[in-house]
Tab-separated table of C-alpha atoms and ligand atoms in Angstrom:
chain	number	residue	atom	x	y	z
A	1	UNK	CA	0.000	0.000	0.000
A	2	UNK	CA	0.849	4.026	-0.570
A	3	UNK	CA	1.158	5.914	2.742
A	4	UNK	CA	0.211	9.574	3.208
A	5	UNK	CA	4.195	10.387	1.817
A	6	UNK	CA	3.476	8.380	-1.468
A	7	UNK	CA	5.967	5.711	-0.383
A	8	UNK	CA	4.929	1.853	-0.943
A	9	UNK	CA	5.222	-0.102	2.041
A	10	UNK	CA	5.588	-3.409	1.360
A	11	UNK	CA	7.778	-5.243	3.854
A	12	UNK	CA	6.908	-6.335	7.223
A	13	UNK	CA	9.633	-7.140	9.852
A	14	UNK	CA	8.123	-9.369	12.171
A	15	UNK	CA	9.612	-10.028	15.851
A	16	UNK	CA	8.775	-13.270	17.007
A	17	UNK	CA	9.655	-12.799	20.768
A	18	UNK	CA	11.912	-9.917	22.864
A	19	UNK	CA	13.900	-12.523	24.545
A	20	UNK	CA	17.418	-13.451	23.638
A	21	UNK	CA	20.155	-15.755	24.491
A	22	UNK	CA	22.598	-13.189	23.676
A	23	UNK	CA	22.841	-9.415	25.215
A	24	UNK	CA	24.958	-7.236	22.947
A	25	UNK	CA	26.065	-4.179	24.213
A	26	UNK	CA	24.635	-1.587	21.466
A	27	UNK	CA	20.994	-3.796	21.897
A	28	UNK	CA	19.731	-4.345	25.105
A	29	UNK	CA	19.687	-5.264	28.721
A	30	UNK	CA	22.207	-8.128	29.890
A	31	UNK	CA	18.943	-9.751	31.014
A	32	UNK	CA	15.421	-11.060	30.123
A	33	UNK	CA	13.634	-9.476	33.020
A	34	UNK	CA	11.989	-6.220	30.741
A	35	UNK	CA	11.328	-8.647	28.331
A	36	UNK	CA	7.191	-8.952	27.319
A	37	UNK	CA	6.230	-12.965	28.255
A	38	UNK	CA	3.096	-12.592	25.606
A	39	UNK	CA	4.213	-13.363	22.457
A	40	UNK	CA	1.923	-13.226	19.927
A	41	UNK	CA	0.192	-17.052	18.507
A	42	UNK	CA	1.929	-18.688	15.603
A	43	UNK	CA	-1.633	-18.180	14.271
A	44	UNK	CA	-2.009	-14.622	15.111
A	45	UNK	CA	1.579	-14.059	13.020
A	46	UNK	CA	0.356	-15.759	9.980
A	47	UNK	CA	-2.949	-13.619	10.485
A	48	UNK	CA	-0.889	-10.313	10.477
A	49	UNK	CA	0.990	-11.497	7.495
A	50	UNK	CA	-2.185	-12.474	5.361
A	51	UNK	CA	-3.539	-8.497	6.065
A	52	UNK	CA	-0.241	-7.123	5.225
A	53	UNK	CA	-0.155	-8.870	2.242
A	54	UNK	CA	-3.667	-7.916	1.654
A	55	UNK	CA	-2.322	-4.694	1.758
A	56	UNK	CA	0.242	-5.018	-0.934
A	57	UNK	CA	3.351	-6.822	1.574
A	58	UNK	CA	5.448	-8.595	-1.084
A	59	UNK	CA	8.330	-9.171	1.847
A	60	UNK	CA	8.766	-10.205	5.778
A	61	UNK	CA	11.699	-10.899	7.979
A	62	UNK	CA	11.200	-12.638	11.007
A	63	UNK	CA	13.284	-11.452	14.018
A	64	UNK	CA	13.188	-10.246	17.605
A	65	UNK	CA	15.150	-11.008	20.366
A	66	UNK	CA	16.338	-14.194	18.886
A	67	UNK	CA	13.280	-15.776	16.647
A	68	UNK	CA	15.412	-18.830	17.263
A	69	UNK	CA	13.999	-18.875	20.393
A	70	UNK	CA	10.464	-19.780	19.019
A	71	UNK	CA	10.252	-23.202	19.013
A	72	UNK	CA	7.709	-22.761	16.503
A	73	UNK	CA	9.408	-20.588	14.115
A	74	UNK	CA	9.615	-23.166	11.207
A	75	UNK	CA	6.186	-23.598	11.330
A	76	UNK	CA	5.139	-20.159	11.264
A	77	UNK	CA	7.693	-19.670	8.326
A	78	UNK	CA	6.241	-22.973	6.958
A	79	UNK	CA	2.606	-20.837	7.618
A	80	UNK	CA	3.556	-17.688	5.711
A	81	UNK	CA	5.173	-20.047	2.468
A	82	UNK	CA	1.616	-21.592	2.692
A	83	UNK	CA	-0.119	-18.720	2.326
A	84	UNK	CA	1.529	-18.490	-1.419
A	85	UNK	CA	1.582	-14.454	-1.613
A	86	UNK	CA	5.205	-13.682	-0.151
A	87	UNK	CA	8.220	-13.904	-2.859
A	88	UNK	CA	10.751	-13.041	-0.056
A	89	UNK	CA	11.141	-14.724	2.810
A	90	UNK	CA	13.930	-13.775	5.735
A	91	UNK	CA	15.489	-14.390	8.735
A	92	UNK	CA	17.809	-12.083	10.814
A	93	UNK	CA	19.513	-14.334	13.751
A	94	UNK	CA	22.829	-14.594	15.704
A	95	UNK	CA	23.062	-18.065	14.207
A	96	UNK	CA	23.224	-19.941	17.942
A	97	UNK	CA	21.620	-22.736	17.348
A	98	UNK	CA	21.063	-22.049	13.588
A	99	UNK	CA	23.138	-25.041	12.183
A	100	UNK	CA	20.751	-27.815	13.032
A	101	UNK	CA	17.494	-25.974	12.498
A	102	UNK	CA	18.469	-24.287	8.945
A	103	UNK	CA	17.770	-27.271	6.429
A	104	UNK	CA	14.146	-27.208	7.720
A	105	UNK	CA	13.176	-23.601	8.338
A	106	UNK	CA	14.692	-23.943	4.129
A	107	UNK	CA	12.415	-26.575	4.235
A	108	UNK	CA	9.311	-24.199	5.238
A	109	UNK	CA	9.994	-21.520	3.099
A	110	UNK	CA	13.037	-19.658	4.632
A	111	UNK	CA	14.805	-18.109	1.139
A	112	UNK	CA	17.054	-15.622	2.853
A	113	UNK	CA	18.949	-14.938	5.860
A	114	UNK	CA	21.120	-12.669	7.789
A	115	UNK	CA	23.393	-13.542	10.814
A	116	UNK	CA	24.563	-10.876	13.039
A	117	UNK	CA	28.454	-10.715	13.602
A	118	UNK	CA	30.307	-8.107	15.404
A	119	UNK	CA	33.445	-8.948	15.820
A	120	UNK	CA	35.651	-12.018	14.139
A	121	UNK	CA	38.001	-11.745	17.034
A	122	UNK	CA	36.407	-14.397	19.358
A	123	UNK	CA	37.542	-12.672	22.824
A	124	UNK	CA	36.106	-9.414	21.527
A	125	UNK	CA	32.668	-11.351	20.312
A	126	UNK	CA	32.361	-12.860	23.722
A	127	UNK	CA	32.852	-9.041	25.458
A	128	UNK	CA	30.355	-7.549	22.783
A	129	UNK	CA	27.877	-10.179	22.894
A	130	UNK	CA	27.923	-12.285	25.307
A	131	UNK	CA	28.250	-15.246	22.995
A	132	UNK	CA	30.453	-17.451	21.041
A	133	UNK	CA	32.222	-16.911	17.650
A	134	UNK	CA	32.609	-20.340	17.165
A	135	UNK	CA	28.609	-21.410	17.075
A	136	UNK	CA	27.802	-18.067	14.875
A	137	UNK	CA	30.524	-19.049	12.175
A	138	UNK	CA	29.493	-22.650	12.074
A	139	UNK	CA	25.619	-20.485	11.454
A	140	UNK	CA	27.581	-18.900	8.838
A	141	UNK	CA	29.613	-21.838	7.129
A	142	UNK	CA	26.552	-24.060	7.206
A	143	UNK	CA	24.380	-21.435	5.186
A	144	UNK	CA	27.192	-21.341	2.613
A	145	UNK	CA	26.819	-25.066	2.514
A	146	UNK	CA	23.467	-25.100	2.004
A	147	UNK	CA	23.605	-22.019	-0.799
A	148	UNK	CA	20.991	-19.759	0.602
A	149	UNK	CA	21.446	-16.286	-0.434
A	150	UNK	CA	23.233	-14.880	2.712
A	151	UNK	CA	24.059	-11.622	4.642
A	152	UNK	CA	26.323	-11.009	7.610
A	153	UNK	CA	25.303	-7.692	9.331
A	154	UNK	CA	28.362	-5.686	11.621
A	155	UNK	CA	27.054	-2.908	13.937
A	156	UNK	CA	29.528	-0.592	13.432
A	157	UNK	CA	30.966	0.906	16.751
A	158	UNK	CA	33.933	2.534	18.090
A	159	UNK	CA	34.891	-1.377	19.314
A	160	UNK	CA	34.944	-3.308	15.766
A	161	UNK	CA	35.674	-0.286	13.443
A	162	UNK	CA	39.883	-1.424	13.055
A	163	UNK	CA	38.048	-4.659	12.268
A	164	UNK	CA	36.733	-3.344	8.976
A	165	UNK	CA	39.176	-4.766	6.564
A	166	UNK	CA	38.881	-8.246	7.897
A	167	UNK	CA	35.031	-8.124	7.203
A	168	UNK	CA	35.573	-7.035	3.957
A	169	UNK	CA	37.373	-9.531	3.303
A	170	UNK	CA	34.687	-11.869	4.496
A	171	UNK	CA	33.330	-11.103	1.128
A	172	UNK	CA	35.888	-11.232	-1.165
A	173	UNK	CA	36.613	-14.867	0.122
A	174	UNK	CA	32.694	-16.077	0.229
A	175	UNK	CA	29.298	-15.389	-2.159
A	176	UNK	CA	28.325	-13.039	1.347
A	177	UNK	CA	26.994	-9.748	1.408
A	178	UNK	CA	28.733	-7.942	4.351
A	179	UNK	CA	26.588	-4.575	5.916
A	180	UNK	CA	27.900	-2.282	8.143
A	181	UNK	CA	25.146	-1.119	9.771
A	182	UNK	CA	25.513	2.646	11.723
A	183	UNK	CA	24.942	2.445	15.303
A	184	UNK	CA	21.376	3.833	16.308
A	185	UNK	CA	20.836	5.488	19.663
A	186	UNK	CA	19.077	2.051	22.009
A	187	UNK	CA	20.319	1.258	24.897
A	188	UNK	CA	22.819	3.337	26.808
A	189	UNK	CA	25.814	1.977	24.931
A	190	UNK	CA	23.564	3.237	21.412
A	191	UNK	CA	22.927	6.404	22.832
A	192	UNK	CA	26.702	7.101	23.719
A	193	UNK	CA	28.262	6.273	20.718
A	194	UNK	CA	25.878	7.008	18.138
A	195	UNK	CA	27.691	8.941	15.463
A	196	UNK	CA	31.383	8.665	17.121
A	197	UNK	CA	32.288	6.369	13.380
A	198	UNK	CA	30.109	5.893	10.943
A	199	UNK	CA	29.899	3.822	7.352
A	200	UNK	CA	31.687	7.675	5.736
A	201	UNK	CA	34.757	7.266	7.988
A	202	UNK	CA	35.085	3.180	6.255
A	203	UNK	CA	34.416	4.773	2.841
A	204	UNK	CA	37.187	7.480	3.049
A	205	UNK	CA	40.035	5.766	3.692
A	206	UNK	CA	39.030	2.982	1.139
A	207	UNK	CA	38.013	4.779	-2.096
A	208	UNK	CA	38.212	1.821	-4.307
A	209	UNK	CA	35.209	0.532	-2.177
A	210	UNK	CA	32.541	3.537	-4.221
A	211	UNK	CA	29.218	2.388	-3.076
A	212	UNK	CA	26.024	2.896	-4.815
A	213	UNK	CA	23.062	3.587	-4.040
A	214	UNK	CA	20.470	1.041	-5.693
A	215	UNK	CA	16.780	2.964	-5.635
A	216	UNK	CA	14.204	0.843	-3.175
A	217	UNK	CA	17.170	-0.461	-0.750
A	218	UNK	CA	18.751	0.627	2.455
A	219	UNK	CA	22.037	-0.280	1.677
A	220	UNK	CA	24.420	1.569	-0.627
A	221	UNK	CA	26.484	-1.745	-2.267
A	222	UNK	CA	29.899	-1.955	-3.560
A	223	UNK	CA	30.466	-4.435	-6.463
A	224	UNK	CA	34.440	-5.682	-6.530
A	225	UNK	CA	36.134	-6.736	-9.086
A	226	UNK	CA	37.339	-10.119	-7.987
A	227	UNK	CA	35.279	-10.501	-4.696
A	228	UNK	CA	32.852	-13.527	-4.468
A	229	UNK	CA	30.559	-11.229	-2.348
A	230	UNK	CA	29.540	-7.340	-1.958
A	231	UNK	CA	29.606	-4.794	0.594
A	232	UNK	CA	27.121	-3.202	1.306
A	233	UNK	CA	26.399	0.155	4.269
A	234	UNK	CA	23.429	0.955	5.817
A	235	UNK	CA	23.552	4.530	6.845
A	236	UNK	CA	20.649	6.062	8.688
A	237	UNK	CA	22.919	8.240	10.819
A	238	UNK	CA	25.236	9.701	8.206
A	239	UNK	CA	23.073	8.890	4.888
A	240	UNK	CA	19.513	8.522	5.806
A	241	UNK	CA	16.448	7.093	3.416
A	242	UNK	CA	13.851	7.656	4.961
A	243	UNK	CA	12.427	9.043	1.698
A	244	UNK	CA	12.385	5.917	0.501
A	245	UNK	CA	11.612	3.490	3.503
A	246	UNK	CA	9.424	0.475	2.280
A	247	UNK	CA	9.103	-1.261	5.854
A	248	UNK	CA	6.950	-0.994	9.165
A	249	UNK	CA	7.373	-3.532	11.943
A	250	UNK	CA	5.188	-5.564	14.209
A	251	UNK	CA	6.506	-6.561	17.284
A	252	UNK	CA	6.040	-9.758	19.141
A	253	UNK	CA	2.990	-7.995	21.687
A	254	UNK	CA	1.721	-7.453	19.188
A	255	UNK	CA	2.112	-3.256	18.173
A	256	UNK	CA	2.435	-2.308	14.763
A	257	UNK	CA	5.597	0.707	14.598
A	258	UNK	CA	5.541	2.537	11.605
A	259	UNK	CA	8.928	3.672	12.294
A	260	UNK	CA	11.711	2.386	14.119
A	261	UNK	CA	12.922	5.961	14.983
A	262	UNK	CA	9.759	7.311	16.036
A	263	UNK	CA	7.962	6.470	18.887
A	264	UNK	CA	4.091	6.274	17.278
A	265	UNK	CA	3.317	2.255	18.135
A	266	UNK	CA	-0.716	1.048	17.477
A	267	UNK	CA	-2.103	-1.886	18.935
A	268	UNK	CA	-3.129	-4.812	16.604
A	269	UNK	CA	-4.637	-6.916	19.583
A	270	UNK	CA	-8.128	-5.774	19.827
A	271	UNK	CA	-8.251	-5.911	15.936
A	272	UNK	CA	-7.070	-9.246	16.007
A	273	UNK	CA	-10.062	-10.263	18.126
A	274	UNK	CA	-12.524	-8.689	15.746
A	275	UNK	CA	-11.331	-10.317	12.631
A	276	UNK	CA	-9.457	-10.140	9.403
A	277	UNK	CA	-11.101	-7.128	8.300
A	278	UNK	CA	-10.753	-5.000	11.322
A	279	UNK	CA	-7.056	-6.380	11.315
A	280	UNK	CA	-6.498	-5.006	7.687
A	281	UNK	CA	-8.194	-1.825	8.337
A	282	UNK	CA	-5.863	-1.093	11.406
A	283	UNK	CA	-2.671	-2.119	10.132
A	284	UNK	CA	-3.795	0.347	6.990
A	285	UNK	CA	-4.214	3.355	9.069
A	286	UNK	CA	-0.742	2.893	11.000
A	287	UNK	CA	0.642	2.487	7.812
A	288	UNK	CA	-0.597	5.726	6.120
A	289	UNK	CA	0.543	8.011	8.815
A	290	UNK	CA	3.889	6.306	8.700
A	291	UNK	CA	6.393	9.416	9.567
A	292	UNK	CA	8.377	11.491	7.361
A	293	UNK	CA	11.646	10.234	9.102
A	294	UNK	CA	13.318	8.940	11.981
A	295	UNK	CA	13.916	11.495	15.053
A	296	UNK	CA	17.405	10.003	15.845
A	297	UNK	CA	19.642	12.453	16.519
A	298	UNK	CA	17.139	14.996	17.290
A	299	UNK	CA	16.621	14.172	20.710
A	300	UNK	CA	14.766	11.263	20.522
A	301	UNK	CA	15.096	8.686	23.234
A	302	UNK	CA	13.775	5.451	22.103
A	303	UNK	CA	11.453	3.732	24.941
A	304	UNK	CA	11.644	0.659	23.785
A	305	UNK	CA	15.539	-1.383	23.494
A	306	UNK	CA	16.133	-2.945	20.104
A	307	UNK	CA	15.365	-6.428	21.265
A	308	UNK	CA	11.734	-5.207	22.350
A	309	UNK	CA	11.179	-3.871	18.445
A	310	UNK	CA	12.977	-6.614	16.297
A	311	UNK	CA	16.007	-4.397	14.842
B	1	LIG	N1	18.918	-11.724	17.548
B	1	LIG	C1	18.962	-11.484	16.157
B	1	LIG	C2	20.320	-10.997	15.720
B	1	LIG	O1	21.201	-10.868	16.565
B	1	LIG	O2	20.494	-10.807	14.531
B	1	LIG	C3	17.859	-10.594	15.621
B	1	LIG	C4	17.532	-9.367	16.421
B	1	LIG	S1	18.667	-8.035	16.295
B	1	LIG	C5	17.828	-6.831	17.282
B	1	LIG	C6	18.361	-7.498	14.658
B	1	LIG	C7	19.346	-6.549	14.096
B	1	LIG	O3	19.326	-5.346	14.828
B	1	LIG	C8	20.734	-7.062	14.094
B	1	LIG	O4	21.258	-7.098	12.800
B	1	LIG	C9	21.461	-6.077	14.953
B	1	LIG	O5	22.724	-6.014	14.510
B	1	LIG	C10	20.635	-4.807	14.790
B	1	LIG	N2	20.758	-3.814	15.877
B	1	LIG	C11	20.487	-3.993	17.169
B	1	LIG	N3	20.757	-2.868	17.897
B	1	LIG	C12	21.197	-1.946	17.022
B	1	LIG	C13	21.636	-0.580	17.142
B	1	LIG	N4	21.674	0.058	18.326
B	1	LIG	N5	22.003	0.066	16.024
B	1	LIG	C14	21.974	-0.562	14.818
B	1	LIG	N6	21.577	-1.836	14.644
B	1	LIG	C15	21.206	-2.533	15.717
């Protein structure tokens, strides 16, 4: 559908839960406790994702917290595949636990997916994350096994930047596309650092890198000569598009955010227990007042940490 700005929103991230069995520092709380216990039904998921498509969705990516944690996550993938009227399918995990559940969520209708990796230095994982380098490459060298199209997204902080080259060369070794994603401001480490490096300080010293900017996509890609992979930086900080955001989220109690920089959230529950139609007509009208752009950096405190929207 066509909000109020004339943009076409047309992909849905969808968290699956807040909880996570990792706590990295730019994300959220080392602990569950803030986390929402109500998740929303593996039925009431496929619901949303029949209105949005209703609506015109054409794409969804399942996330949270850690959708790994959903012990029903291949069956609300293999849900969504059955409904016949997505074309794009994705994932975005930390990979713990992904090697022995990927060959069935690609059974169910997984196509994509994206592991988050901040560090390839497996002390400085641990200290960013919380969790091990070892089980998120094993995520990684088992989707390259398998050949699905795969991304590997870097938070870029003050911490990982002198890491850059070694990412990059991530994808000149493997068919990967490598983000750097700026920091945004969640979570007090977010809020801190936001803006101390971004993507433009990577680009500088590496001219021969000369991203573009490909109309209808966040990321501004590199193509190398030579390089099995691309690079690719998202840049909301230093290079916003809000102009051209496609995307509103729903998060796993349930809200519907229009914008992840913006703190307008609408309630899909009481629609949900009224029916189909009532749940297409309120996802519509979040969706056509869907902001102009993001308010980070202009004093915007989000309320909610990145694990409680689905980043
Ligand atoms: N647990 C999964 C994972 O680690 O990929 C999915 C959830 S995580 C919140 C989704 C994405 O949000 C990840 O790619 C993560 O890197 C990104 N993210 C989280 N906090 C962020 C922040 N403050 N700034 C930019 N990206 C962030």
């Amino acid at each position: 559908m066509v909000d109020r700005l004339g943009r076409v929103i047309d992909y849905m991230r969808v968290s699956v839960t807040e909880r996570c069995n990792l706590a990295c520092k730019y994300c959220r709380a080392a602990s569950d406790d803030d986390c929402e216990r109500r998740e929303l039904s593996k039925t009431d998921i496929i619901r949303c994702a029949a209105a949005f498509a209703a609506l015109g969705g054409k794409k969804l990516r399942f996330t949270g917290g850690e959708p790994l944690l959903r012990k029903d996550i291949e069956d609300i993938i293999g849900g969504v595949s059955a409904l016949r009227r997505y074309d794009d399918i994705a994932l975005t995990t930390n990979a713990h636990g992904l090697k022995d559940r990927l060959r069935g969520l690609i059974t169910s209708g997984l196509n994509r997916v994206n592991i988050s990796l901040d560090s390839l230095n497996p002390v400085k994982y641990r200290a960013l994350t919380g969790g091990s380098l070892d089980e998120a490459m094993r995520g990684v060298n088992h989707a390259l096994e398998l050949g699905i199209s795969l991304k590997v997204n870097v938070v870029l902080t003050p911490d990982n930047i002198n890491e850059a080259d070694d990412f990059i060369a991530l994808a000149r070794e493997n068919p990967i596309e490598v983000r750097f994603i700026e920091l945004m401001p969640f979570g007090p480490y977010g809020s801190g650092h936001m803006g101390r490096v971004t993507n433009q300080d990577i680009i500088r010293q590496r001219p021969w890198l000369n991203p573009v900017r490909q109309p209808g996509k966040t990321a501004d890609i590199c193509v190398i000569e030579g390089y099995k992979g691309t690079v690719g930086f998202i840049s909301p900080v230093s290079r916003r598009f809000c102009g051209g955001c496609n995307r509103v989220r729903l998060t796993a109690d349930g809200k519907l955010l229009p914008c992840l920089g913006d703190a307008a959230e609408f309630s899909l529950l009481e629609a949900l227990e009224r029916g189909d139609e009532a749940l297409k007509e309120a996802m519509r009208e979040a969706i056509y007042i869907k902001p102009s752009g993001h308010c980070f950096g202009g004093g915007f405190e989000p309320e909610r940490a990145m694990n409680r929207i689905g980043g």
